[in-house]
C-alpha positions as YAML, in Angstrom:
chain: A
units: angstrom
residues:
- id: 1
  name: UNK
  ca: [10.41, 3.88, -0.67]
- id: 2
  name: UNK
  ca: [14.20, 3.95, -0.87]
- id: 3
  name: UNK
  ca: [15.54, 2.05, -3.89]
- id: 4
  name: UNK
  ca: [19.29, 2.60, -3.72]
- id: 5
  name: UNK
  ca: [21.69, 4.08, -1.22]
- id: 6
  name: UNK
  ca: [21.64, 7.85, -1.68]
- id: 7
  name: UNK
  ca: [18.49, 7.79, -3.85]
- id: 8
  name: UNK
  ca: [14.96, 8.37, -2.56]
- id: 9
  name: UNK
  ca: [11.52, 8.06, -4.15]
- id: 10
  name: UNK
  ca: [8.31, 9.26, -2.44]
- id: 11
  name: UNK
  ca: [4.76, 9.14, -3.81]
- id: 12
  name: UNK
  ca: [2.59, 12.04, -2.73]
- id: 13
  name: UNK
  ca: [-0.48, 11.10, -0.66]
- id: 14
  name: UNK
  ca: [-3.85, 11.27, -2.44]
- id: 15
  name: UNK
  ca: [-5.71, 14.54, -2.09]
- id: 16
  name: UNK
  ca: [-8.83, 12.68, -1.03]
- id: 17
  name: UNK
  ca: [-9.44, 9.12, 0.14]
- id: 18
  name: UNK
  ca: [-12.64, 9.08, -1.93]
- id: 19
  name: UNK
  ca: [-11.09, 10.52, -5.11]
- id: 20
  name: UNK
  ca: [-7.89, 8.50, -5.38]
- id: 21
  name: UNK
  ca: [-8.30, 8.11, -9.14]
- id: 22
  name: UNK
  ca: [-7.70, 11.80, -9.90]
- id: 23
  name: UNK
  ca: [-4.60, 11.72, -12.08]
- id: 24
  name: UNK
  ca: [-3.75, 15.36, -11.37]
- id: 25
  name: UNK
  ca: [-2.99, 14.36, -7.77]
- id: 26
  name: UNK
  ca: [-0.25, 11.91, -8.72]
- id: 27
  name: UNK
  ca: [3.21, 13.24, -7.97]
- id: 28
  name: UNK
  ca: [6.56, 11.68, -7.26]
- id: 29
  name: UNK
  ca: [9.43, 13.27, -5.37]
- id: 30
  name: UNK
  ca: [12.83, 11.74, -6.11]
- id: 31
  name: UNK
  ca: [16.36, 12.67, -5.13]
- id: 32
  name: UNK
  ca: [19.75, 11.57, -6.40]
- id: 33
  name: UNK
  ca: [23.20, 11.25, -4.91]
- id: 34
  name: UNK
  ca: [23.99, 14.83, -5.96]
- id: 35
  name: UNK
  ca: [21.23, 16.26, -3.77]
- id: 36
  name: UNK
  ca: [18.86, 17.23, -6.60]
- id: 37
  name: UNK
  ca: [15.14, 16.84, -5.79]
- id: 38
  name: UNK
  ca: [12.85, 16.34, -8.79]
- id: 39
  name: UNK
  ca: [9.05, 16.56, -8.65]
- id: 40
  name: UNK
  ca: [7.45, 14.69, -11.55]
- id: 41
  name: UNK
  ca: [4.04, 13.57, -12.77]
- id: 42
  name: UNK
  ca: [4.15, 9.80, -13.41]
- id: 43
  name: UNK
  ca: [1.11, 9.66, -15.71]
- id: 44
  name: UNK
  ca: [2.60, 12.07, -18.24]
- id: 45
  name: UNK
  ca: [6.24, 11.23, -17.39]
- id: 46
  name: UNK
  ca: [6.97, 14.94, -17.16]
- id: 47
  name: UNK
  ca: [9.12, 16.92, -14.76]
- id: 48
  name: UNK
  ca: [7.18, 19.48, -12.79]
- id: 49
  name: UNK
  ca: [9.95, 21.11, -10.75]
- id: 50
  name: UNK
  ca: [13.58, 20.65, -9.69]
- id: 51
  name: UNK
  ca: [15.46, 22.16, -6.75]
- id: 52
  name: UNK
  ca: [18.30, 21.52, -4.30]
- id: 53
  name: UNK
  ca: [20.07, 22.85, -1.23]
- id: 54
  name: UNK
  ca: [23.61, 23.83, -2.19]
- id: 55
  name: UNK
  ca: [26.44, 21.41, -1.37]
- id: 56
  name: UNK
  ca: [24.29, 18.94, 0.58]
- id: 57
  name: UNK
  ca: [22.92, 15.43, 0.14]
- id: 58
  name: UNK
  ca: [19.35, 14.38, 0.86]
- id: 59
  name: UNK
  ca: [19.25, 12.01, 3.84]
- id: 60
  name: UNK
  ca: [15.47, 11.62, 3.97]
- id: 61
  name: UNK
  ca: [12.32, 13.30, 2.68]
- id: 62
  name: UNK
  ca: [8.60, 13.12, 3.43]
- id: 63
  name: UNK
  ca: [5.53, 14.77, 1.96]
- id: 64
  name: UNK
  ca: [4.13, 17.31, 4.42]
- id: 65
  name: UNK
  ca: [0.32, 17.53, 4.63]
- id: 66
  name: UNK
  ca: [-0.64, 20.73, 6.42]
- id: 67
  name: UNK
  ca: [-4.14, 20.75, 8.00]
- id: 68
  name: UNK
  ca: [-5.32, 18.28, 5.35]
- id: 69
  name: UNK
  ca: [-5.61, 21.10, 2.81]
- id: 70
  name: UNK
  ca: [-2.67, 20.76, 0.47]
- id: 71
  name: UNK
  ca: [-0.28, 18.13, -0.87]
- id: 72
  name: UNK
  ca: [2.17, 20.65, -2.33]
- id: 73
  name: UNK
  ca: [4.81, 20.64, 0.41]
- id: 74
  name: UNK
  ca: [7.84, 18.44, 0.99]
- id: 75
  name: UNK
  ca: [10.10, 18.11, 4.04]
- id: 76
  name: UNK
  ca: [13.69, 17.11, 3.31]
- id: 77
  name: UNK
  ca: [16.51, 16.36, 5.73]
- id: 78
  name: UNK
  ca: [19.93, 17.29, 4.35]
- id: 79
  name: UNK
  ca: [23.50, 16.64, 5.39]
- id: 80
  name: UNK
  ca: [24.63, 19.28, 7.83]
- id: 81
  name: UNK
  ca: [21.59, 18.54, 10.05]
- id: 82
  name: UNK
  ca: [19.37, 20.88, 8.02]
- id: 83
  name: UNK
  ca: [15.60, 20.46, 7.62]
- id: 84
  name: UNK
  ca: [13.88, 22.31, 4.76]
- id: 85
  name: UNK
  ca: [10.22, 22.77, 3.84]
- id: 86
  name: UNK
  ca: [9.71, 23.18, 0.07]
- id: 87
  name: UNK
  ca: [6.82, 24.29, -2.09]
- id: 88
  name: UNK
  ca: [6.86, 21.61, -4.80]
- id: 89
  name: UNK
  ca: [4.82, 23.72, -7.22]
- id: 90
  name: UNK
  ca: [7.64, 26.21, -7.81]
- id: 91
  name: UNK
  ca: [10.66, 24.92, -5.85]
- id: 92
  name: UNK
  ca: [10.43, 27.76, -3.36]
- id: 93
  name: UNK
  ca: [12.14, 27.23, 0.00]
- id: 94
  name: UNK
  ca: [9.52, 28.12, 2.63]
- id: 95
  name: UNK
  ca: [11.89, 27.80, 5.58]
- id: 96
  name: UNK
  ca: [15.15, 26.15, 6.59]
- id: 97
  name: UNK
  ca: [16.47, 25.25, 10.03]
- id: 98
  name: UNK
  ca: [19.81, 23.77, 11.13]
- id: 99
  name: UNK
  ca: [19.66, 21.71, 14.31]
- id: 100
  name: UNK
  ca: [22.26, 21.57, 17.05]
- id: 101
  name: UNK
  ca: [22.50, 17.74, 17.07]
- id: 102
  name: UNK
  ca: [23.57, 15.29, 14.33]
- id: 103
  name: UNK
  ca: [20.56, 13.94, 12.41]
- id: 104
  name: UNK
  ca: [20.39, 11.00, 9.99]
- id: 105
  name: UNK
  ca: [16.75, 10.06, 9.31]
- id: 106
  name: UNK
  ca: [13.30, 11.62, 9.55]
- id: 107
  name: UNK
  ca: [9.85, 10.35, 10.54]
- id: 108
  name: UNK
  ca: [6.65, 12.43, 10.71]
- id: 109
  name: UNK
  ca: [3.83, 11.61, 13.12]
- id: 110
  name: UNK
  ca: [0.88, 10.45, 10.95]
- id: 111
  name: UNK
  ca: [-1.60, 11.87, 13.50]
- id: 112
  name: UNK
  ca: [0.07, 15.25, 13.97]
- id: 113
  name: UNK
  ca: [2.45, 16.66, 11.33]
- id: 114
  name: UNK
  ca: [3.77, 19.17, 13.88]
- id: 115
  name: UNK
  ca: [5.64, 16.29, 15.54]
- id: 116
  name: UNK
  ca: [8.72, 14.77, 13.92]
- id: 117
  name: UNK
  ca: [11.41, 12.36, 15.08]
- id: 118
  name: UNK
  ca: [15.00, 12.04, 13.93]
- id: 119
  name: UNK
  ca: [17.63, 9.35, 14.40]
- id: 120
  name: UNK
  ca: [20.80, 10.72, 15.95]
- id: 121
  name: UNK
  ca: [24.15, 9.42, 17.20]
- id: 122
  name: UNK
  ca: [24.28, 5.88, 18.54]
- id: 123
  name: UNK
  ca: [20.79, 4.75, 19.56]
- id: 124
  name: UNK
  ca: [19.57, 8.26, 20.33]
- id: 125
  name: UNK
  ca: [16.55, 9.96, 18.81]
- id: 126
  name: UNK
  ca: [15.67, 13.66, 18.64]
- id: 127
  name: UNK
  ca: [12.06, 14.80, 19.02]
- id: 128
  name: UNK
  ca: [10.67, 18.01, 17.55]
- id: 129
  name: UNK
  ca: [7.13, 19.28, 18.21]
- id: 130
  name: UNK
  ca: [7.02, 22.63, 16.41]
- id: 131
  name: UNK
  ca: [7.03, 21.70, 12.71]
- id: 132
  name: UNK
  ca: [4.69, 24.16, 11.00]
- id: 133
  name: UNK
  ca: [3.96, 25.68, 7.63]
- id: 134
  name: UNK
  ca: [3.68, 29.18, 9.06]
- id: 135
  name: UNK
  ca: [6.72, 29.40, 11.35]
- id: 136
  name: UNK
  ca: [10.32, 28.22, 11.23]
- id: 137
  name: UNK
  ca: [10.97, 25.56, 13.92]
- id: 138
  name: UNK
  ca: [13.49, 26.21, 16.67]
- id: 139
  name: UNK
  ca: [16.96, 24.73, 16.26]
- id: 140
  name: UNK
  ca: [16.75, 22.66, 19.45]
- id: 141
  name: UNK
  ca: [15.30, 19.16, 19.85]
- id: 142
  name: UNK
  ca: [14.68, 16.94, 22.83]
- id: 143
  name: UNK
  ca: [17.21, 14.10, 22.72]
- id: 144
  name: UNK
  ca: [16.24, 10.70, 24.14]
- id: 145
  name: UNK
  ca: [18.58, 7.75, 24.71]
- id: 146
  name: UNK
  ca: [16.74, 4.62, 23.57]
- id: 147
  name: UNK
  ca: [19.52, 2.21, 24.50]
- id: 148
  name: UNK
  ca: [23.23, 2.28, 25.18]
- id: 149
  name: UNK
  ca: [25.31, 1.63, 22.07]
- id: 150
  name: UNK
  ca: [29.05, 1.37, 21.58]
- id: 151
  name: UNK
  ca: [28.80, 3.34, 18.32]
- id: 152
  name: UNK
  ca: [29.12, 7.01, 19.19]
- id: 153
  name: UNK
  ca: [30.24, 8.58, 15.91]
- id: 154
  name: UNK
  ca: [27.33, 7.38, 13.73]
- id: 155
  name: UNK
  ca: [23.78, 6.15, 14.08]
- id: 156
  name: UNK
  ca: [22.92, 2.52, 14.79]
- id: 157
  name: UNK
  ca: [19.24, 3.09, 13.96]
- id: 158
  name: UNK
  ca: [18.24, 1.48, 10.67]
- id: 159
  name: UNK
  ca: [14.50, 2.26, 10.63]
- id: 160
  name: UNK
  ca: [12.46, 4.93, 12.39]
- id: 161
  name: UNK
  ca: [8.72, 4.34, 11.93]
- id: 162
  name: UNK
  ca: [5.56, 5.68, 13.58]
- id: 163
  name: UNK
  ca: [2.68, 3.27, 14.10]
- id: 164
  name: UNK
  ca: [-0.06, 4.24, 11.65]
- id: 165
  name: UNK
  ca: [-2.92, 2.79, 13.71]
- id: 166
  name: UNK
  ca: [-2.07, 4.00, 17.23]
- id: 167
  name: UNK
  ca: [-1.02, 7.42, 18.45]
- id: 168
  name: UNK
  ca: [2.35, 8.25, 20.01]
- id: 169
  name: UNK
  ca: [3.99, 4.90, 19.15]
- id: 170
  name: UNK
  ca: [7.40, 5.06, 17.48]
- id: 171
  name: UNK
  ca: [9.42, 2.00, 16.48]
- id: 172
  name: UNK
  ca: [13.19, 2.37, 16.62]
- id: 173
  name: UNK
  ca: [14.81, -0.50, 14.71]
- id: 174
  name: UNK
  ca: [18.51, -1.24, 15.14]
- id: 175
  name: UNK
  ca: [20.60, -4.04, 13.64]
- id: 176
  name: UNK
  ca: [19.50, -6.60, 16.23]
- id: 177
  name: UNK
  ca: [16.58, -5.11, 18.18]
- id: 178
  name: UNK
  ca: [13.38, -3.13, 17.85]
- id: 179
  name: UNK
  ca: [12.38, -0.70, 20.58]
- id: 180
  name: UNK
  ca: [8.79, 0.48, 21.01]
- id: 181
  name: UNK
  ca: [8.91, 4.07, 22.27]
- id: 182
  name: UNK
  ca: [5.99, 6.16, 23.55]
- id: 183
  name: UNK
  ca: [6.56, 9.73, 22.38]
- id: 184
  name: UNK
  ca: [4.23, 11.31, 24.96]
- id: 185
  name: UNK
  ca: [5.46, 9.38, 28.00]
- id: 186
  name: UNK
  ca: [9.08, 9.46, 26.77]
- id: 187
  name: UNK
  ca: [9.43, 5.80, 27.73]
- id: 188
  name: UNK
  ca: [10.45, 2.58, 26.01]
- id: 189
  name: UNK
  ca: [7.45, 0.25, 26.33]
- id: 190
  name: UNK
  ca: [9.36, -2.86, 25.30]
- id: 191
  name: UNK
  ca: [12.41, -4.07, 23.39]
- id: 192
  name: UNK
  ca: [12.83, -7.33, 21.50]
- id: 193
  name: UNK
  ca: [15.23, -9.01, 19.10]
- id: 194
  name: UNK
  ca: [14.34, -9.47, 15.43]
- id: 195
  name: UNK
  ca: [15.60, -11.28, 12.34]
- id: 196
  name: UNK
  ca: [18.89, -10.10, 10.79]
- id: 197
  name: UNK
  ca: [19.15, -7.68, 7.85]
- id: 198
  name: UNK
  ca: [15.82, -5.88, 8.28]
- id: 199
  name: UNK
  ca: [15.37, -3.35, 5.45]
- id: 200
  name: UNK
  ca: [11.77, -2.24, 6.08]
- id: 201
  name: UNK
  ca: [9.48, -2.04, 9.09]
- id: 202
  name: UNK
  ca: [5.88, -1.53, 7.94]
- id: 203
  name: UNK
  ca: [2.88, -0.67, 10.12]
- id: 204
  name: UNK
  ca: [-0.74, -1.07, 8.99]
- id: 205
  name: UNK
  ca: [-3.01, 1.93, 9.32]
- id: 206
  name: UNK
  ca: [-6.16, 0.02, 10.28]
- id: 207
  name: UNK
  ca: [-4.98, -2.73, 12.62]
- id: 208
  name: UNK
  ca: [-2.26, -3.80, 15.00]
- id: 209
  name: UNK
  ca: [-0.30, -5.59, 12.28]
- id: 210
  name: UNK
  ca: [3.38, -5.02, 11.60]
- id: 211
  name: UNK
  ca: [5.46, -6.45, 8.75]
- id: 212
  name: UNK
  ca: [9.23, -6.73, 8.65]
- id: 213
  name: UNK
  ca: [11.09, -7.37, 5.40]
- id: 214
  name: UNK
  ca: [14.60, -8.82, 5.29]
- id: 215
  name: UNK
  ca: [17.22, -8.26, 2.62]
- id: 216
  name: UNK
  ca: [16.89, -11.93, 1.63]
- id: 217
  name: UNK
  ca: [13.21, -11.42, 0.77]
- id: 218
  name: UNK
  ca: [11.65, -12.98, 3.87]
- id: 219
  name: UNK
  ca: [8.54, -11.26, 5.27]
- id: 220
  name: UNK
  ca: [7.26, -11.65, 8.84]
- id: 221
  name: UNK
  ca: [3.87, -10.61, 10.23]
- id: 222
  name: UNK
  ca: [3.63, -9.62, 13.88]
- id: 223
  name: UNK
  ca: [0.80, -8.48, 16.13]
- id: 224
  name: UNK
  ca: [0.84, -6.87, 19.54]
- id: 225
  name: UNK
  ca: [0.79, -9.13, 22.57]
- id: 226
  name: UNK
  ca: [-0.02, -8.22, 26.17]
- id: 227
  name: UNK
  ca: [0.64, -10.61, 29.02]
- id: 228
  name: UNK
  ca: [0.08, -10.16, 32.75]
- id: 229
  name: UNK
  ca: [-0.45, -12.02, 35.99]
- id: 230
  name: UNK
  ca: [-1.92, -11.06, 39.32]
- id: 231
  name: UNK
  ca: [0.82, -8.48, 39.79]
- id: 232
  name: UNK
  ca: [0.15, -5.46, 37.57]
- id: 233
  name: UNK
  ca: [3.82, -4.51, 37.78]
- id: 234
  name: UNK
  ca: [4.70, -7.68, 35.87]
- id: 235
  name: UNK
  ca: [2.55, -6.85, 32.82]
- id: 236
  name: UNK
  ca: [4.50, -7.03, 29.57]
- id: 237
  name: UNK
  ca: [4.10, -5.81, 26.01]
- id: 238
  name: UNK
  ca: [5.63, -7.60, 23.03]
- id: 239
  name: UNK
  ca: [5.22, -8.39, 19.34]
- id: 240
  name: UNK
  ca: [4.33, -11.97, 18.45]
- id: 241
  name: UNK
  ca: [5.19, -13.36, 15.02]
- id: 242
  name: UNK
  ca: [2.15, -15.17, 13.64]
- id: 243
  name: UNK
  ca: [3.08, -15.64, 9.97]
- id: 244
  name: UNK
  ca: [6.18, -15.92, 7.81]
- id: 245
  name: UNK
  ca: [6.68, -15.93, 4.06]
- id: 246
  name: UNK
  ca: [9.36, -15.69, 1.41]
- id: 247
  name: UNK
  ca: [9.52, -14.33, -2.12]
- id: 248
  name: UNK
  ca: [11.19, -15.90, -5.12]
- id: 249
  name: UNK
  ca: [14.60, -14.65, -6.16]
- id: 250
  name: UNK
  ca: [16.63, -15.51, -9.24]
- id: 251
  name: UNK
  ca: [19.68, -16.17, -7.07]
- id: 252
  name: UNK
  ca: [21.36, -15.40, -3.79]
- id: 253
  name: UNK
  ca: [22.94, -12.28, -5.29]
- id: 254
  name: UNK
  ca: [19.57, -10.58, -5.59]
- id: 255
  name: UNK
  ca: [18.64, -8.60, -2.51]
- id: 256
  name: UNK
  ca: [15.53, -6.74, -1.44]
- id: 257
  name: UNK
  ca: [16.26, -3.03, -1.07]
- id: 258
  name: UNK
  ca: [12.85, -1.58, -0.16]
- id: 259
  name: UNK
  ca: [9.21, -2.41, 0.54]
- id: 260
  name: UNK
  ca: [5.87, -0.67, 1.07]
- id: 261
  name: UNK
  ca: [2.28, -1.54, 1.96]
- id: 262
  name: UNK
  ca: [-0.59, -0.88, -0.41]
- id: 263
  name: UNK
  ca: [-2.60, 1.97, 1.21]
- id: 264
  name: UNK
  ca: [-5.91, 0.84, -0.32]
- id: 265
  name: UNK
  ca: [-6.07, -2.84, 0.69]
- id: 266
  name: UNK
  ca: [-4.96, -2.54, 4.33]
- id: 267
  name: UNK
  ca: [-8.52, -2.68, 5.65]
- id: 268
  name: UNK
  ca: [-9.68, -5.42, 3.27]
- id: 269
  name: UNK
  ca: [-9.32, -9.18, 3.44]
- id: 270
  name: UNK
  ca: [-6.23, -9.13, 1.24]
- id: 271
  name: UNK
  ca: [-3.19, -6.98, 1.83]
- id: 272
  name: UNK
  ca: [-0.46, -6.36, -0.73]
- id: 273
  name: UNK
  ca: [3.21, -5.64, -0.14]
- id: 274
  name: UNK
  ca: [5.44, -4.34, -2.93]
- id: 275
  name: UNK
  ca: [9.09, -5.35, -2.58]
- id: 276
  name: UNK
  ca: [11.91, -3.98, -4.74]
- id: 277
  name: UNK
  ca: [14.55, -6.59, -5.61]
- id: 278
  name: UNK
  ca: [17.53, -5.72, -7.79]
- id: 279
  name: UNK
  ca: [15.61, -3.38, -10.09]
- id: 280
  name: UNK
  ca: [12.34, -5.34, -10.19]
- id: 281
  name: UNK
  ca: [9.12, -5.03, -8.18]
- id: 282
  name: UNK
  ca: [7.43, -8.12, -6.74]
- id: 283
  name: UNK
  ca: [4.01, -8.16, -5.08]
- id: 284
  name: UNK
  ca: [3.13, -10.35, -2.13]
- id: 285
  name: UNK
  ca: [-0.55, -10.92, -1.31]
- id: 286
  name: UNK
  ca: [-1.53, -11.86, 2.22]
- id: 287
  name: UNK
  ca: [-5.01, -13.28, 2.80]
...
């Protein structure tokens, strides 16, 4: 979850779904505006390792689970369009690759860590399918134009999120629209407008449920909708909003800056969302 501009915080995934209480598995990766990445153990409040890539800032970072065997690796995207795989036990740089297109954000396919997507200039995305622990990826990506944007010198993509319950579905969220992109067909399945000031786009891992969180603290729940008539060519996909809620704020100056779904309660009757607002964490329970 991102807490401030230029700062990132990522919890490592549990080593086992069954043994989530093992304290030795708890690790946090954080980065600051100076590009330093710190791996720490939250239970003991101790620093495990610290490393950086010289003269660069961290644009995004994700824990990299290779063949479901280890949680010791971290992927970080740096300024200069450089992607690095780190060993978080000792800070060793396993490999580094500089791409030939501008990159701003990173998303890893939850079903196949070899596949990664990046936001690029305008409303373009770059797709990479050769992320590996053993070999350095090539410096070329497949670039896809999601929509035509007037902004050409920067990215207009605010969130880049894979669906956690369905394969090959990537949501590309801009300031006013969300585009549902199929990464295997290389096609936009549908596009729709959304509420203003979206800060987080959250997909459940066990159902077709999607939450959007606005900077003002409003939370919307959407589910997939399919409509058709006698003509198959007229079939349409969409997301239908079925619930809406708001969280309490001390004043209009307080803004939500990040949100995440609880990984344990997503398949239960209650689901919890943690929302960071001006230095505090609030929990929203949905029944």
